[in-house]
PDB file of C-alpha atoms and ligand atoms in Angstrom:
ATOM      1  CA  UNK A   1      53.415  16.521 -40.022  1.00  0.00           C
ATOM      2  CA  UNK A   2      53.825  15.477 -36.367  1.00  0.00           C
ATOM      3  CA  UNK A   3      57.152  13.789 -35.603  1.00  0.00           C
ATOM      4  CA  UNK A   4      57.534   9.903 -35.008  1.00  0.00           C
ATOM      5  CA  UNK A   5      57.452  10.116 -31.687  1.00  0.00           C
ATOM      6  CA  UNK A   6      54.576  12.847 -30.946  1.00  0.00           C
ATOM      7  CA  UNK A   7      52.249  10.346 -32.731  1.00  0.00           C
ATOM      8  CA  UNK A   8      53.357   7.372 -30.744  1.00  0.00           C
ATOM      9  CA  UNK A   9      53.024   9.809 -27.517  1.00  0.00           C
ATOM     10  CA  UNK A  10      49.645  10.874 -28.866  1.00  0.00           C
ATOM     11  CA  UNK A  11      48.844   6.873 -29.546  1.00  0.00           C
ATOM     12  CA  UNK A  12      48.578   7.035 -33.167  1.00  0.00           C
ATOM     13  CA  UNK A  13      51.266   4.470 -33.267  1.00  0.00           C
ATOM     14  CA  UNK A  14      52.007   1.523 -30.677  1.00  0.00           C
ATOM     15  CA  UNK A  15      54.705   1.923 -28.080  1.00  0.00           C
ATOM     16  CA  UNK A  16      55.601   1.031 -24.600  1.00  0.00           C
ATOM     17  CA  UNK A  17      55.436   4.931 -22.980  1.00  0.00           C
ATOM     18  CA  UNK A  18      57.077   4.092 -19.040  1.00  0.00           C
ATOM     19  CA  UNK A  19      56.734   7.726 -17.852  1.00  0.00           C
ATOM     20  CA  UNK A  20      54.810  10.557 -19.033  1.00  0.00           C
ATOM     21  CA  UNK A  21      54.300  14.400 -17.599  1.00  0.00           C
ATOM     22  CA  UNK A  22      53.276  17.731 -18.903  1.00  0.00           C
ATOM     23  CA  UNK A  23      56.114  18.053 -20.759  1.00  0.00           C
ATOM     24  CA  UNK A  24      57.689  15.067 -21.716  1.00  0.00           C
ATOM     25  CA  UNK A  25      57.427  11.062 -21.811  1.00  0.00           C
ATOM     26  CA  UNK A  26      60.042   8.206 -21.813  1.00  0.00           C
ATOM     27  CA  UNK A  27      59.142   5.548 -24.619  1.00  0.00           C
ATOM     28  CA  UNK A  28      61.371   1.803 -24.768  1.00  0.00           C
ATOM     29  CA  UNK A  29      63.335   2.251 -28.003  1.00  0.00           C
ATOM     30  CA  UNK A  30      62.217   0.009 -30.624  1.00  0.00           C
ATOM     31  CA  UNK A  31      65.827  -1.068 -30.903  1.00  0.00           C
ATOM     32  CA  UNK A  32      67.428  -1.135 -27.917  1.00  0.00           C
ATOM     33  CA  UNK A  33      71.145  -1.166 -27.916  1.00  0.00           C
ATOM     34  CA  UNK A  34      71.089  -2.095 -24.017  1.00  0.00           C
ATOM     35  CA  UNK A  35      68.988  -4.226 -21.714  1.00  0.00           C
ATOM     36  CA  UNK A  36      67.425  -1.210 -21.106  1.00  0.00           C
ATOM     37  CA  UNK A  37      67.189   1.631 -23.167  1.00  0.00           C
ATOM     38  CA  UNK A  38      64.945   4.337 -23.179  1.00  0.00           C
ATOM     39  CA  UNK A  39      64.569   7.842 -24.855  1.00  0.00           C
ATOM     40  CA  UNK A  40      63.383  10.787 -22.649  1.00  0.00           C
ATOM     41  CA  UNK A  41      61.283  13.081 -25.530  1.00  0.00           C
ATOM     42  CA  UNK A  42      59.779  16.632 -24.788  1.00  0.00           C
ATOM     43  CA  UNK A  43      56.106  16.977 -25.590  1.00  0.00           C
ATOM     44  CA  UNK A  44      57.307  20.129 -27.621  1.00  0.00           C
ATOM     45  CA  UNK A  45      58.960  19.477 -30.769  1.00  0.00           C
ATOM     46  CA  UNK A  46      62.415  20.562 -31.103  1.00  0.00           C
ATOM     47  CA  UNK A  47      64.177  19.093 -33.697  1.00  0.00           C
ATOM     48  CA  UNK A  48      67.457  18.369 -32.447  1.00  0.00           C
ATOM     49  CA  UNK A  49      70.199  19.699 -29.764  1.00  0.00           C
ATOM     50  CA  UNK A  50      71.248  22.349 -32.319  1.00  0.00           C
ATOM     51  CA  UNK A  51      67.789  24.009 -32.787  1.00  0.00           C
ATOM     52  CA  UNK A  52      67.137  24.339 -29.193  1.00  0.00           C
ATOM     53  CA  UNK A  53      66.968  28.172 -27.737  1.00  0.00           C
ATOM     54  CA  UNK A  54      67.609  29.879 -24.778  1.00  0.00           C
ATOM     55  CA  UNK A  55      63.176  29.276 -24.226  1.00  0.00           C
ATOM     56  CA  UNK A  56      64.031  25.908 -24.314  1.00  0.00           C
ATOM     57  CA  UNK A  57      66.698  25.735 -21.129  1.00  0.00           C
ATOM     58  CA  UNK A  58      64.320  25.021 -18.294  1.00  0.00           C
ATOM     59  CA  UNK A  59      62.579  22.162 -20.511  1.00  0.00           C
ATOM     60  CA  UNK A  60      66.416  21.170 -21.435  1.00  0.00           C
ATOM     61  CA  UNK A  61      66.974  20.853 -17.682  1.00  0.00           C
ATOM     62  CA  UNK A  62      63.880  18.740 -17.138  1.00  0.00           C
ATOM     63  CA  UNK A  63      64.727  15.958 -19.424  1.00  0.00           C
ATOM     64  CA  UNK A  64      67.753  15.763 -17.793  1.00  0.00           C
ATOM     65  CA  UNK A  65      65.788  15.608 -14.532  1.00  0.00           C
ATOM     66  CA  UNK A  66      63.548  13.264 -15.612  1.00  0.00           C
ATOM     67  CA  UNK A  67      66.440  10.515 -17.290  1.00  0.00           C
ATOM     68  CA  UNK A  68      68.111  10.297 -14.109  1.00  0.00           C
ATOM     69  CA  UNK A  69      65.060  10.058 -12.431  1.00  0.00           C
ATOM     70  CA  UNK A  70      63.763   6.784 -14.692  1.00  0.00           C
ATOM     71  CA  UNK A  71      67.384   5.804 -14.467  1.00  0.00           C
ATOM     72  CA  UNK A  72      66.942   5.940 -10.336  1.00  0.00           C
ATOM     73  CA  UNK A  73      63.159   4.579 -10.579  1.00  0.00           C
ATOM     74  CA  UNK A  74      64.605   1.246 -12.321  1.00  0.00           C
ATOM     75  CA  UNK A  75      67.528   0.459 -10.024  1.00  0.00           C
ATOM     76  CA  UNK A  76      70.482   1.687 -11.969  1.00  0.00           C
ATOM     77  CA  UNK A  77      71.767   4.552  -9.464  1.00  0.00           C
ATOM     78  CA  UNK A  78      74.346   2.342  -8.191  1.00  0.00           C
ATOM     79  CA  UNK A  79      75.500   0.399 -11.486  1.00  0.00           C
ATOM     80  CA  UNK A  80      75.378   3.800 -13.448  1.00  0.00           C
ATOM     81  CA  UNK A  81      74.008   4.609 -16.753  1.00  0.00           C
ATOM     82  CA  UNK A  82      74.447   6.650 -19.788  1.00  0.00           C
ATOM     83  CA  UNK A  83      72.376   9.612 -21.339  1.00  0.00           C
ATOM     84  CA  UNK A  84      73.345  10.482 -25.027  1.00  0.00           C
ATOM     85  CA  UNK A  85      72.051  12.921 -27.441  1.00  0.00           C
ATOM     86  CA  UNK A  86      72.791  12.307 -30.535  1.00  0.00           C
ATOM     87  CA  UNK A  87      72.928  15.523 -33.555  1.00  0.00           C
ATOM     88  CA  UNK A  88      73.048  15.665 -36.801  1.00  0.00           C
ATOM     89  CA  UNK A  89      74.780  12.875 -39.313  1.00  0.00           C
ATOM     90  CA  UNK A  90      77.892  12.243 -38.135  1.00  0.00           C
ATOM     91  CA  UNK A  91      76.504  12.089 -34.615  1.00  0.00           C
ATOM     92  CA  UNK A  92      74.066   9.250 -35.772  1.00  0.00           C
ATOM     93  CA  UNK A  93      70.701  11.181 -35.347  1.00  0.00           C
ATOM     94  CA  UNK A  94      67.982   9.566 -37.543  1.00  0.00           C
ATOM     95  CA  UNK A  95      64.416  10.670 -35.630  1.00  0.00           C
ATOM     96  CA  UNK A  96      64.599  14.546 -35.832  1.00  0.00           C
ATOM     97  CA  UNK A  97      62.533  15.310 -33.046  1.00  0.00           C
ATOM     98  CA  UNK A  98      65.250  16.332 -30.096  1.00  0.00           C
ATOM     99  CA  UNK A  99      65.097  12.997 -27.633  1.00  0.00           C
ATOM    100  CA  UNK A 100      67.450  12.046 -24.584  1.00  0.00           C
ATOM    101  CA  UNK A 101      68.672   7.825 -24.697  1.00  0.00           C
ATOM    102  CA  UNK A 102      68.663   6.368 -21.136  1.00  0.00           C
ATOM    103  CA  UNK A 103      71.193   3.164 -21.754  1.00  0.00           C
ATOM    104  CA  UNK A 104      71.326   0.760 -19.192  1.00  0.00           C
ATOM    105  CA  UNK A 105      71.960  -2.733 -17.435  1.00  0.00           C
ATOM    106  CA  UNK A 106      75.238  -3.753 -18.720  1.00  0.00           C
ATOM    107  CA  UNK A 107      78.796  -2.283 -19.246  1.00  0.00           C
ATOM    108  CA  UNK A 108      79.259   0.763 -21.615  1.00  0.00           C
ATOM    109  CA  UNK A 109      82.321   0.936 -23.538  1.00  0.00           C
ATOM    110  CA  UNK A 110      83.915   3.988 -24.142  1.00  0.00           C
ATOM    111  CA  UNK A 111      84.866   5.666 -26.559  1.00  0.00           C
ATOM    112  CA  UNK A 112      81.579   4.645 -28.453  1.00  0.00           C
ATOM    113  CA  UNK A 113      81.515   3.653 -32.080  1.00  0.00           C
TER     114      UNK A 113
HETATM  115  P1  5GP B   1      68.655   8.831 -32.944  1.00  0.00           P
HETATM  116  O1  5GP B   1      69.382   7.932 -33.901  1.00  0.00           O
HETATM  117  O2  5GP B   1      67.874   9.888 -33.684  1.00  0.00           O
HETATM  118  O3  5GP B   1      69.539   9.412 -31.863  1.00  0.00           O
HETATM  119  O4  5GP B   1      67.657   7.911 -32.167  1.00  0.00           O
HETATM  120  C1  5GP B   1      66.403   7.540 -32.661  1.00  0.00           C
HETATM  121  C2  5GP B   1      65.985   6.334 -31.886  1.00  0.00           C
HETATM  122  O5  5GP B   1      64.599   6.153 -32.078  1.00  0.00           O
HETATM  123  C3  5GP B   1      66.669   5.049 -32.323  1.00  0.00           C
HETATM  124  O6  5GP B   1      67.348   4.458 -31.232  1.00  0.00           O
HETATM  125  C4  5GP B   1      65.527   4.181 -32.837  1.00  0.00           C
HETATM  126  O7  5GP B   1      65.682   2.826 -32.525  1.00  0.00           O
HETATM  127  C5  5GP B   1      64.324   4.783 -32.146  1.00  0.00           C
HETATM  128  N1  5GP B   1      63.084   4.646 -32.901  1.00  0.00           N
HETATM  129  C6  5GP B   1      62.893   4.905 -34.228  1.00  0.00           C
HETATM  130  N2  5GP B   1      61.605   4.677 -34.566  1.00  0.00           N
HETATM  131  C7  5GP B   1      60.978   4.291 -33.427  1.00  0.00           C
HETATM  132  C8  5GP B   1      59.617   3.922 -33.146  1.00  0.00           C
HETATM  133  O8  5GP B   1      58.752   3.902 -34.010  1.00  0.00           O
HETATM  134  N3  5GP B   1      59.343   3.582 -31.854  1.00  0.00           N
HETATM  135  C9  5GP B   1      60.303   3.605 -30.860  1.00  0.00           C
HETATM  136  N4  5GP B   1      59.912   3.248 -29.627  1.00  0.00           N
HETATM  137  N5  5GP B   1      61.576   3.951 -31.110  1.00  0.00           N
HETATM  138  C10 5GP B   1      61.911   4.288 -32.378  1.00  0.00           C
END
């Protein structure tokens, strides 16, 4: 069964989508722990961090690309930002379909909870 997010990508399921290309989107996260927080998901669907192969490095790369490029598009190069993957349990992963958060628009503590 398609993941969470590849049926809200594919519109089965409502979401806000802000940016999409051929091999990714960025959706609003139904939660957001930020004023802005966003999550940067590949069109493909890897599960997690830990399942990705070597195949997978230029796509890897691009989601990088592409969250500091949404981070840049909504004003936050000079204020910063923070890009997180989170894998498996202790690392608080809950949708296992590999996805990059974009947290933004006020101060990030560190270390995080
Ligand atoms: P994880 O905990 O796996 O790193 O992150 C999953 C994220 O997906 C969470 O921040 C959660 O709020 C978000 N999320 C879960 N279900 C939905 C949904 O149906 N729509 C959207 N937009 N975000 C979701």
């Amino acid at each position: 069964m398609a993941s969470i997010f590849t049926r809200l990508i594919n519109g089965e399921i409502k979401g806000e989508i802000v940016h999409q290309d051929e091999h990714c989107a960025v959706l609003k996260d139904i939660h957001p722990q930020a004023p802005v927080h966003l999550l940067v998901v590949p069109k493909k669907e890897i599960q997690s961090l830990g399942t990705a192969r070597l195949e997978d490095q230029l796509l890897l790369g691009h989601l990088l690309l592409t969250a500091a490029q949404v981070a840049r598009e909504q004003g936050f190069d000079e204020t910063g930002y923070r890009v997180v993957i989170n894998y498996g349990e202790d690392g608080g992963m809950t949708v296992p379909h590999l996805h990059l958060h974009v947290l933004a628009g006020r101060p990030l503590t560190w270390p995080p909870g």
